[in-house]
PDB file of C-alpha atoms in Angstrom:
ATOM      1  CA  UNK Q   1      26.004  12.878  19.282  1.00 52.00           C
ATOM      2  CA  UNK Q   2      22.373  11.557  20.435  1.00 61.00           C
ATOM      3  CA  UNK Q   3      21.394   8.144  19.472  1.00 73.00           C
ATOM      4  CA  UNK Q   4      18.298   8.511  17.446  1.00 75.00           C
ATOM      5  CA  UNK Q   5      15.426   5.568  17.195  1.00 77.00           C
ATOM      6  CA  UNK Q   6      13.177   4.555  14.811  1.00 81.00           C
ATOM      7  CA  UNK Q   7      10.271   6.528  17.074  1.00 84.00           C
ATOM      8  CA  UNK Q   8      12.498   9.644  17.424  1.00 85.00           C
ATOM      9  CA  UNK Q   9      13.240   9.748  13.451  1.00 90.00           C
ATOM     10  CA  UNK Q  10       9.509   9.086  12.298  1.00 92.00           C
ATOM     11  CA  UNK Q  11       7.257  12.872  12.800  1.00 92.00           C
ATOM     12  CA  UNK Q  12      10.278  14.808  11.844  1.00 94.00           C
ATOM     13  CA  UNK Q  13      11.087  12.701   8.884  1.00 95.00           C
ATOM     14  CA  UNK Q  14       7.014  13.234   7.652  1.00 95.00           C
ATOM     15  CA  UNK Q  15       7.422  16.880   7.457  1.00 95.00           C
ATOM     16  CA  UNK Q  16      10.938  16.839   5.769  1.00 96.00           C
ATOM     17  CA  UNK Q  17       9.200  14.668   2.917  1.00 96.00           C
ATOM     18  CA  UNK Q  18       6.185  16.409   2.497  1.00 96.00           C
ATOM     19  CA  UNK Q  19       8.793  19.674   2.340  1.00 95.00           C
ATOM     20  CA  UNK Q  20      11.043  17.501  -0.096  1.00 95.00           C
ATOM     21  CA  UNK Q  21       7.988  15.949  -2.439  1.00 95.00           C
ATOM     22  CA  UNK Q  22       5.203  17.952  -2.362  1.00 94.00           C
ATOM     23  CA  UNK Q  23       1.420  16.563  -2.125  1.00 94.00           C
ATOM     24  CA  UNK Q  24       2.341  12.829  -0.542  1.00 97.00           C
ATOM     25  CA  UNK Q  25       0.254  10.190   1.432  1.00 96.00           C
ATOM     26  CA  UNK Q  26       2.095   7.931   4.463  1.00 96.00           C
ATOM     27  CA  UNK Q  27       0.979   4.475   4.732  1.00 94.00           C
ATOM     28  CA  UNK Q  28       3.258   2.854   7.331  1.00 92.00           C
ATOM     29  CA  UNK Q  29       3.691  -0.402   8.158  1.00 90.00           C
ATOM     30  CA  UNK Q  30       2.322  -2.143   5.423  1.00 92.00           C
ATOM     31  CA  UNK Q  31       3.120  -5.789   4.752  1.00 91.00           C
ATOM     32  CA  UNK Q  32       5.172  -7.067   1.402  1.00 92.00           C
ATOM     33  CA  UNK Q  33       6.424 -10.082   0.784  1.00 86.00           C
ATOM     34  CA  UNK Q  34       8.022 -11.562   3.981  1.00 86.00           C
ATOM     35  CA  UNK Q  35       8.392  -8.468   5.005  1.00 91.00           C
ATOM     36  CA  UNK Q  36       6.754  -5.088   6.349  1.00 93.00           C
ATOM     37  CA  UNK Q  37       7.908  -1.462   4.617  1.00 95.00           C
ATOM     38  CA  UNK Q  38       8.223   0.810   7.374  1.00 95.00           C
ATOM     39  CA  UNK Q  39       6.624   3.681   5.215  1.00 96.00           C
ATOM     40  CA  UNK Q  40       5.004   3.776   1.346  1.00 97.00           C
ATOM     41  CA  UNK Q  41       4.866   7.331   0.410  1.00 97.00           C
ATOM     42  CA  UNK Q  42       2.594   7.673  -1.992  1.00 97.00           C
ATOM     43  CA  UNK Q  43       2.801  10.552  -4.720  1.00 97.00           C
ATOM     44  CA  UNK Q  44       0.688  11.440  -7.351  1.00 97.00           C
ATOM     45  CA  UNK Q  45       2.999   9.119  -9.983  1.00 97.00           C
ATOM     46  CA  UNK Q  46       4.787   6.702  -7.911  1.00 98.00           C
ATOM     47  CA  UNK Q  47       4.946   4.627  -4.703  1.00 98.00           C
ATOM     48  CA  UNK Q  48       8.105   5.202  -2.292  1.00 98.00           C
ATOM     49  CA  UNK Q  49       9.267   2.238  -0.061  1.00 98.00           C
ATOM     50  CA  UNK Q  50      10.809   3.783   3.021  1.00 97.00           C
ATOM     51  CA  UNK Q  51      12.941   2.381   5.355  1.00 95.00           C
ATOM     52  CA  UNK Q  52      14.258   3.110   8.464  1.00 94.00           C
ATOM     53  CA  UNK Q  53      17.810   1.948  10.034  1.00 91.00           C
ATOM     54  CA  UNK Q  54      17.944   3.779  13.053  1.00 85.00           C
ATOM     55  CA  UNK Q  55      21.032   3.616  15.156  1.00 81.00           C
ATOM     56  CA  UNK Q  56      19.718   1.079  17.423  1.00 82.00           C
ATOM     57  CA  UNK Q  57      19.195  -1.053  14.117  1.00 83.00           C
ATOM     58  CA  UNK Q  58      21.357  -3.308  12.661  1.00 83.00           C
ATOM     59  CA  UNK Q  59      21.389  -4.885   9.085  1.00 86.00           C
ATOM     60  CA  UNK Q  60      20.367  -8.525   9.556  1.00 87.00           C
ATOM     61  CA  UNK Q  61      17.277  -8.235   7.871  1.00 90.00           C
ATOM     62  CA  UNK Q  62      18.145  -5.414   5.530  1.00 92.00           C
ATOM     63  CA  UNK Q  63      19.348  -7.913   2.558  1.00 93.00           C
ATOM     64  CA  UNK Q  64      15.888  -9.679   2.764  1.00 94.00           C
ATOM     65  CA  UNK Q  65      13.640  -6.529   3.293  1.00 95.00           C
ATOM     66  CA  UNK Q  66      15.392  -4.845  -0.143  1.00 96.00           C
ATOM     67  CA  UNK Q  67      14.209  -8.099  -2.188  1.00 96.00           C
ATOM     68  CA  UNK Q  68      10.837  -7.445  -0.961  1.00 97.00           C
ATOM     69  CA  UNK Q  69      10.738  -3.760  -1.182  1.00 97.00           C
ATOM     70  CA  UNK Q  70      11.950  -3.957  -5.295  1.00 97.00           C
ATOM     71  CA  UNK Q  71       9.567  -6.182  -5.840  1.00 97.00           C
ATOM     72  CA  UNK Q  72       6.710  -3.950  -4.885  1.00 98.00           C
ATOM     73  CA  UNK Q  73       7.591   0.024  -5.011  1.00 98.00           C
ATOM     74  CA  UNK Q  74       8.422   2.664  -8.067  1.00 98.00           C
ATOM     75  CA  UNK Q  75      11.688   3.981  -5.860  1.00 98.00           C
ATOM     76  CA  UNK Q  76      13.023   2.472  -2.418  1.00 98.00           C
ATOM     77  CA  UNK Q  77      14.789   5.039   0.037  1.00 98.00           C
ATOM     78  CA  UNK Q  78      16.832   3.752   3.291  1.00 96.00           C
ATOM     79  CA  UNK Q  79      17.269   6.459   6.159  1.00 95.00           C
ATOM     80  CA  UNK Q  80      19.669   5.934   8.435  1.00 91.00           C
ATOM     81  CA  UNK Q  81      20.986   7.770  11.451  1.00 86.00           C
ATOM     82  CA  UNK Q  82      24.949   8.770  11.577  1.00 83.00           C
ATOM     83  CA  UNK Q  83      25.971   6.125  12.808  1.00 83.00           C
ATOM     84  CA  UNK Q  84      24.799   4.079   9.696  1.00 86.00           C
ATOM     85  CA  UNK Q  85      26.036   6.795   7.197  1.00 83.00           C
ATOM     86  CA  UNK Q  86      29.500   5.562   6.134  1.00 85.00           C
ATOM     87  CA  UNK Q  87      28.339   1.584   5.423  1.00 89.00           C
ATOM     88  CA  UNK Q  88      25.164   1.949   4.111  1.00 92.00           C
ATOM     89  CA  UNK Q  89      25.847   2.297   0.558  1.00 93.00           C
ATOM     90  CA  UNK Q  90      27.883  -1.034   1.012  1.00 92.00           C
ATOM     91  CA  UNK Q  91      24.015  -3.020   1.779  1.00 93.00           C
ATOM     92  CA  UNK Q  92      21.883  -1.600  -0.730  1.00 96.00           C
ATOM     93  CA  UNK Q  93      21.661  -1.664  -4.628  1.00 97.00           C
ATOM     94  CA  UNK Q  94      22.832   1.671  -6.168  1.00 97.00           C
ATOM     95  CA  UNK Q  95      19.132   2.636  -7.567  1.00 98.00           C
ATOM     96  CA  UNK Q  96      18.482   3.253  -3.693  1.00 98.00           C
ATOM     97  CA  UNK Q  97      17.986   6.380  -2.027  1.00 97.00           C
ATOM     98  CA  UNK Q  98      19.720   7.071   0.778  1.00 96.00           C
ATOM     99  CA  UNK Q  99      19.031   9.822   3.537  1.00 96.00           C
ATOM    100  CA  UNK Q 100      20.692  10.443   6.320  1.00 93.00           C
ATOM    101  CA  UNK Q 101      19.073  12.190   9.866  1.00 91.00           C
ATOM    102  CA  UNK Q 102      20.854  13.613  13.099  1.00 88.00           C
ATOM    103  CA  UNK Q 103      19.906  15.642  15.470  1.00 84.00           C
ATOM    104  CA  UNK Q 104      21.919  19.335  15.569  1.00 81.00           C
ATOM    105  CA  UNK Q 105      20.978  22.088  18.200  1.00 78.00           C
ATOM    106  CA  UNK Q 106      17.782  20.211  19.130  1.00 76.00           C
ATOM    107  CA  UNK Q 107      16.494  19.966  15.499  1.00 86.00           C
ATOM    108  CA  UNK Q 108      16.288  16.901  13.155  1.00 89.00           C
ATOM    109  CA  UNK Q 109      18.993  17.741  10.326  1.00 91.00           C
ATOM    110  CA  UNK Q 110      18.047  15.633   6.809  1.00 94.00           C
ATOM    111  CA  UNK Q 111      20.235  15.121   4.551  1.00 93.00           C
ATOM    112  CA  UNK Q 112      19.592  12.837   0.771  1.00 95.00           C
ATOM    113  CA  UNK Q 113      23.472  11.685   0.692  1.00 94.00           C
ATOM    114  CA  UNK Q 114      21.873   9.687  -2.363  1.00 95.00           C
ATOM    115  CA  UNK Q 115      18.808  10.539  -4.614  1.00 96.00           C
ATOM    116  CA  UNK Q 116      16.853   7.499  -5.579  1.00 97.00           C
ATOM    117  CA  UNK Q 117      16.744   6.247  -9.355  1.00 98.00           C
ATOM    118  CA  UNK Q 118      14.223   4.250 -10.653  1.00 98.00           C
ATOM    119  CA  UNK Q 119      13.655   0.565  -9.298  1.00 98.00           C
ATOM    120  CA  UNK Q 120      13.958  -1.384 -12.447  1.00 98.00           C
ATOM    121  CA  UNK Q 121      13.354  -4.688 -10.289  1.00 98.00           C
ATOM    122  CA  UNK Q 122       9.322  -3.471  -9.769  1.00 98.00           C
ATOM    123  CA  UNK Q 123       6.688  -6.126 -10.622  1.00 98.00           C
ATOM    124  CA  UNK Q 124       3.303  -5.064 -11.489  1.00 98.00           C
ATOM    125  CA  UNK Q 125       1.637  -8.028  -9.988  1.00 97.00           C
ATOM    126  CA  UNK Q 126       3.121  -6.763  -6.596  1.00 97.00           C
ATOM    127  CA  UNK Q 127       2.250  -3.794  -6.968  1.00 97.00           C
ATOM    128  CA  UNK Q 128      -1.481  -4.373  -7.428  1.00 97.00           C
ATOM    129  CA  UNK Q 129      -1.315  -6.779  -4.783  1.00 95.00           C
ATOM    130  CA  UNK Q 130      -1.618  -3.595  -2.604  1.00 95.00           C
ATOM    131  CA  UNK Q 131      -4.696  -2.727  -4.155  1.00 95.00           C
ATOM    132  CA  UNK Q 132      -8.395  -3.872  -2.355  1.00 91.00           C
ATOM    133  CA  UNK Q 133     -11.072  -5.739  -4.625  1.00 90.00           C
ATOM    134  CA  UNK Q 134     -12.787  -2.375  -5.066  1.00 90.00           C
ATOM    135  CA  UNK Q 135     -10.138  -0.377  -5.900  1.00 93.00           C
ATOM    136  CA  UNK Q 136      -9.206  -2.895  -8.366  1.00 95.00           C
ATOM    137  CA  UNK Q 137     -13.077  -2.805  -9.464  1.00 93.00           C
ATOM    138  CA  UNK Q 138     -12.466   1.172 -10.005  1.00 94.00           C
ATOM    139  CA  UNK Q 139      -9.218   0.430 -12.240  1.00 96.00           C
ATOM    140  CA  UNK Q 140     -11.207  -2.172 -14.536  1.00 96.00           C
ATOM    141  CA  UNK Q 141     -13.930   0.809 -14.887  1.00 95.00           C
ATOM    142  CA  UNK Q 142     -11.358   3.346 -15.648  1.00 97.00           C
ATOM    143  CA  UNK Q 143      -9.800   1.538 -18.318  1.00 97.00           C
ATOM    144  CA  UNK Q 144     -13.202   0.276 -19.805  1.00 96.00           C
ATOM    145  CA  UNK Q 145     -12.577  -3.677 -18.919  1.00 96.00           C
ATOM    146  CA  UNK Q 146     -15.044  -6.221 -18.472  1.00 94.00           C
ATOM    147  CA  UNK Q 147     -16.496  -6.199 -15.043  1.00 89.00           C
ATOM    148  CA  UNK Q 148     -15.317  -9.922 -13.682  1.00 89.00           C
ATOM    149  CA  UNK Q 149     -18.203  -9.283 -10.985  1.00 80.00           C
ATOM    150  CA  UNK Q 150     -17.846 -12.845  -9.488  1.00 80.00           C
ATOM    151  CA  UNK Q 151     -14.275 -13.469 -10.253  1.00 87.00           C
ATOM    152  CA  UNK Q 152     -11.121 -13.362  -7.315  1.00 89.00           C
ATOM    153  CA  UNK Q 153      -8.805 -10.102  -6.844  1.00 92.00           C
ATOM    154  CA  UNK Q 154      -5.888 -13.065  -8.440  1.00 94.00           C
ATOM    155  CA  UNK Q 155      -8.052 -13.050 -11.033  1.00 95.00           C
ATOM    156  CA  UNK Q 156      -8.793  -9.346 -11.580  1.00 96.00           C
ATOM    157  CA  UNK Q 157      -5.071  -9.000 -11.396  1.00 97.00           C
ATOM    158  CA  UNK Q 158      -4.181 -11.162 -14.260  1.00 97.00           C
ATOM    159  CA  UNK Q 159      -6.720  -9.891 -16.547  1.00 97.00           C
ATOM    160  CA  UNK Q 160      -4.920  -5.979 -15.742  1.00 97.00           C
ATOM    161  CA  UNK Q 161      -1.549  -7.050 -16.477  1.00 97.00           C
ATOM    162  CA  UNK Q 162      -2.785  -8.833 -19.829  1.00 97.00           C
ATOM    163  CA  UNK Q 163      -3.368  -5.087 -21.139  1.00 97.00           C
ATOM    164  CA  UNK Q 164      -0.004  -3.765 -19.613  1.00 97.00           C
ATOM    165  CA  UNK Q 165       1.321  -1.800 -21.883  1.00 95.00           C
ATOM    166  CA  UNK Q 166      -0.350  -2.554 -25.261  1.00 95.00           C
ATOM    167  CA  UNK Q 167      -3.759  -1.839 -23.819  1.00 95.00           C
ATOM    168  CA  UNK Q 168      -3.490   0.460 -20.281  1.00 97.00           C
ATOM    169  CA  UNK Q 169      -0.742   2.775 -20.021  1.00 96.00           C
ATOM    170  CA  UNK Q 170       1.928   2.199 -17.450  1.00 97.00           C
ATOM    171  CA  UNK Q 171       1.966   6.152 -16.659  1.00 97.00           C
ATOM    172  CA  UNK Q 172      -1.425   5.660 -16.633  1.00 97.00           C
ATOM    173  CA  UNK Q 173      -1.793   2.848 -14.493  1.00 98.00           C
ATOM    174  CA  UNK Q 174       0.623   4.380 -12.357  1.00 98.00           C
ATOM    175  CA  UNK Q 175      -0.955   7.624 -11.428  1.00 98.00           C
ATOM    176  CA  UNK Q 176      -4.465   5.826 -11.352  1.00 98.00           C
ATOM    177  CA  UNK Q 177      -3.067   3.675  -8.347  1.00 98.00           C
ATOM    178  CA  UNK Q 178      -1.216   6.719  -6.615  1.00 98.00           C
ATOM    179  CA  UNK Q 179      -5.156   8.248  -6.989  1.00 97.00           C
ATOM    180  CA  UNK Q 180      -6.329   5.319  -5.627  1.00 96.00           C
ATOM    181  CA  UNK Q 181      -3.950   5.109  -2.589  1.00 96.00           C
ATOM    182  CA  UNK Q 182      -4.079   9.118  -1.536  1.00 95.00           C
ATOM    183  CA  UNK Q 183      -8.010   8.473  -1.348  1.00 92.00           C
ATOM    184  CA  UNK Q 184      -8.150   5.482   0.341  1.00 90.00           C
ATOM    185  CA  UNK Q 185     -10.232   5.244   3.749  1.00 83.00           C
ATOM    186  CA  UNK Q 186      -8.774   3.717   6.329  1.00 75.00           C
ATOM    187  CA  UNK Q 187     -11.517   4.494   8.650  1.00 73.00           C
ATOM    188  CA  UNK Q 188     -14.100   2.927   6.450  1.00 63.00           C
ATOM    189  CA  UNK Q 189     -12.306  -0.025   4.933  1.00 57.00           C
ATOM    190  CA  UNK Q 190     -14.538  -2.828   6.921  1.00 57.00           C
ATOM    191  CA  UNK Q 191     -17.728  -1.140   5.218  1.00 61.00           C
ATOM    192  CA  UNK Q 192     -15.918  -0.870   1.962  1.00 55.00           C
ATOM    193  CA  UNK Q 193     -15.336  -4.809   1.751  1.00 57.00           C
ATOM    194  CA  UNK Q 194     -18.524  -5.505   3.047  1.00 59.00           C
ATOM    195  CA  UNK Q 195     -20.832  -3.867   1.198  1.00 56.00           C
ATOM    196  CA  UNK Q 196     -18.894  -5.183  -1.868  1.00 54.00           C
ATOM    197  CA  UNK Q 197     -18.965  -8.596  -0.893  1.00 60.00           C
ATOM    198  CA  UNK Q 198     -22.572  -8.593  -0.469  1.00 58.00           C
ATOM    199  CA  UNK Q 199     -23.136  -7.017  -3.870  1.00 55.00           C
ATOM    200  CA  UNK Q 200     -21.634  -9.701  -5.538  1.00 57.00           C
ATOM    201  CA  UNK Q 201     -23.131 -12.478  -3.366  1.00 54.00           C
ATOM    202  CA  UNK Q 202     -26.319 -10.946  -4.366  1.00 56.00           C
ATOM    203  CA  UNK Q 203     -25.656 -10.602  -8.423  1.00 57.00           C
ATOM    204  CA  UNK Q 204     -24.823 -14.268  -7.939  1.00 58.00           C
ATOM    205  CA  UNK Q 205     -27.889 -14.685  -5.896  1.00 54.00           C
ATOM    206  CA  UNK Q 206     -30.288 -13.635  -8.932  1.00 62.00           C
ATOM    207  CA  UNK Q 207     -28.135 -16.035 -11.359  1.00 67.00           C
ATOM    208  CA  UNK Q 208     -28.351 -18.965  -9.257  1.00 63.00           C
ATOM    209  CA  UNK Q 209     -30.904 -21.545 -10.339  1.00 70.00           C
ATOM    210  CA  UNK Q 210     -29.382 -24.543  -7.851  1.00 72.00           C
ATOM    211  CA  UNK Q 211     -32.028 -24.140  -4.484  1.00 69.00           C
ATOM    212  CA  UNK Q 212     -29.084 -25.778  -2.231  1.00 71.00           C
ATOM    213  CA  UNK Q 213     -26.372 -23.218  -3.628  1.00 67.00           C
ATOM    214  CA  UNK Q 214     -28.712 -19.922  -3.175  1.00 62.00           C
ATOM    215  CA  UNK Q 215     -29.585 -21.516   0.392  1.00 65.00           C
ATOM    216  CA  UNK Q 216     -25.554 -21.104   1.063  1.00 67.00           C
ATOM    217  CA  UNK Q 217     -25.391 -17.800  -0.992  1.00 57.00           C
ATOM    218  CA  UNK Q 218     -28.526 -16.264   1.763  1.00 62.00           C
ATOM    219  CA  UNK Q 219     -26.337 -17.505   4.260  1.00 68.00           C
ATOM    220  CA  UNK Q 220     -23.097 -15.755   2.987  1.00 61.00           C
ATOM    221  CA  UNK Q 221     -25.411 -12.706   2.686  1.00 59.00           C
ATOM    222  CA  UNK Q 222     -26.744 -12.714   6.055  1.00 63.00           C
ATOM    223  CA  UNK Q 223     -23.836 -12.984   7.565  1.00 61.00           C
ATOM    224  CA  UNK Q 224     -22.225 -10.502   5.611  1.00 53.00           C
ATOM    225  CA  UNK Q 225     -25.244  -7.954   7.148  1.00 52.00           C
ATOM    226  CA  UNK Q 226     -24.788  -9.116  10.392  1.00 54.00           C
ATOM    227  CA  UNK Q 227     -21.066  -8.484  10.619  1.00 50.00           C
ATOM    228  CA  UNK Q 228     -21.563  -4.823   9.054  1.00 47.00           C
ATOM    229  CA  UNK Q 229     -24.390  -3.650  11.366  1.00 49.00           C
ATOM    230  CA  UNK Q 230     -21.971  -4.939  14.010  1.00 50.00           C
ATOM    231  CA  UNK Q 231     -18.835  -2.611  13.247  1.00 45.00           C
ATOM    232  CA  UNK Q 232     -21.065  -0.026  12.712  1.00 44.00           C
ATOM    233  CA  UNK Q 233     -22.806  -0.225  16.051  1.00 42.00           C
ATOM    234  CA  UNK Q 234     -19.134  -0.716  17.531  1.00 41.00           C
ATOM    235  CA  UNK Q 235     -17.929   2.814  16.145  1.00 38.00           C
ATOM    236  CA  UNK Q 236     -21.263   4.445  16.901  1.00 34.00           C
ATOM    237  CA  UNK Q 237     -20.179   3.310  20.523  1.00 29.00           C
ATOM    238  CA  UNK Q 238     -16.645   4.827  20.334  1.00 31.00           C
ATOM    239  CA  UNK Q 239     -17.750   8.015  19.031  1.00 29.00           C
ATOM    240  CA  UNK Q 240     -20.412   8.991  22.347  1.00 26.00           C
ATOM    241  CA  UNK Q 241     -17.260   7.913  24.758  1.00 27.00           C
TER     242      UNK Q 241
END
């Protein structure tokens, strides 16, 4: 039987899911914790944590990488090659999925030995740690909250979980992060933060009466410019190439 890799399982195990769950997004390689989820699927109601024990893999990490994963994801799934299938069950927590892959005939053969259960170790603060500032910015204007212009994402953060559940939904709050996540720009996120960051240097521009603090605020905002007209001249340059 072939010995499959993490590379060799990764394309084929796309499709399957997409085949399995419908509408999905892949994020992979996203950090959490001390650790880095191989894939998040995202769905239109929950986040997946995926990960990936290929045959070349061992478990050393696995006990640490499940602590991080609960903490952040609605359901966790392991996939394992064959040679992993008989001892897997034995190293994670019986909420996990568990799918097995091997190749047959010269075609990727999936197989969910396990279907995954809820994760009832999920914090919210984790999970909208995965969130940027302006997405966070679109959940506070969703679920009519005070706009914290000046305030830190740790801040933001607190402030949502406050209202969890009395005031916003958790269904709610769930799907309005899976919206969040499937529409997220990846190819855009440098002008995202920037543009946002130098809004709210300049709404604390026209508050500020101190002339040494607006001095450092022109500053922030100037080089805020600077460093967007500078990734946008950058991909300009990549596109004629």
């Amino acid at each position: 039987m072939e010995k499959l890799h993490d590379r060799d399982i990764r394309e084929p195990l796309f499709e399957f899911l997409e085949e399995t769950y419908g509408r999905i997004r892949i994020l992979e390689e996203k950090t959490m914790g001390k650790s880095r989820a191989d894939i998040v699927m995202v769905t239109p109601e929950y986040l997946y944590g995926i990960e990936i024990k290929s045959d070349a893999d061992t478990y050393a990490r696995l006990a640490r990488q499940v602590k991080d994963y609960d903490s952040y994801y609605d359901y966790n799934i392991v996939v394992v090659g064959s040679s992993h299938a008989l001892h897997i069950e034995e190293h994670v927590p019986d909420y996990w999925g568990i799918i097995t892959v091997e190749v047959t005939e010269n075609c990727f053969d999936f197989y969910i030995l396990r279907k995954a259960a809820a994760n009832p170790k999920m914090k919210w603060k984790r999970k909208l740690e995965i969130l940027w500032r302006p997405e966070l910015a679109q959940l506070q204007e969703w679920n009519a909250m005070p706009k914290y212009k000046e305030k830190s994402k740790s801040f933001v953060t607190e402030k949502i979980l406050e209202r969890i559940p009395e005031k916003i939904d958790e269904e709610t709050l769930r799907q309005q992060i899976s919206e969040l996540l499937m529409e997220r720009d990846y190819n855009t996120v440098a002008e995202t933060l920037a543009e946002y960051r130098k809004g709210e240097i300049q709404k604390r521009l026209e508050k500020e009466e101190d002339p040494q603090k607006r001095v450092e605020l022109l500053a922030q905002q100037m080089a805020s410019k600077k460093q967007l007209r500078g990734r946008k001249r950058r991909r300009r340059t990549r596109r004629m190439w």
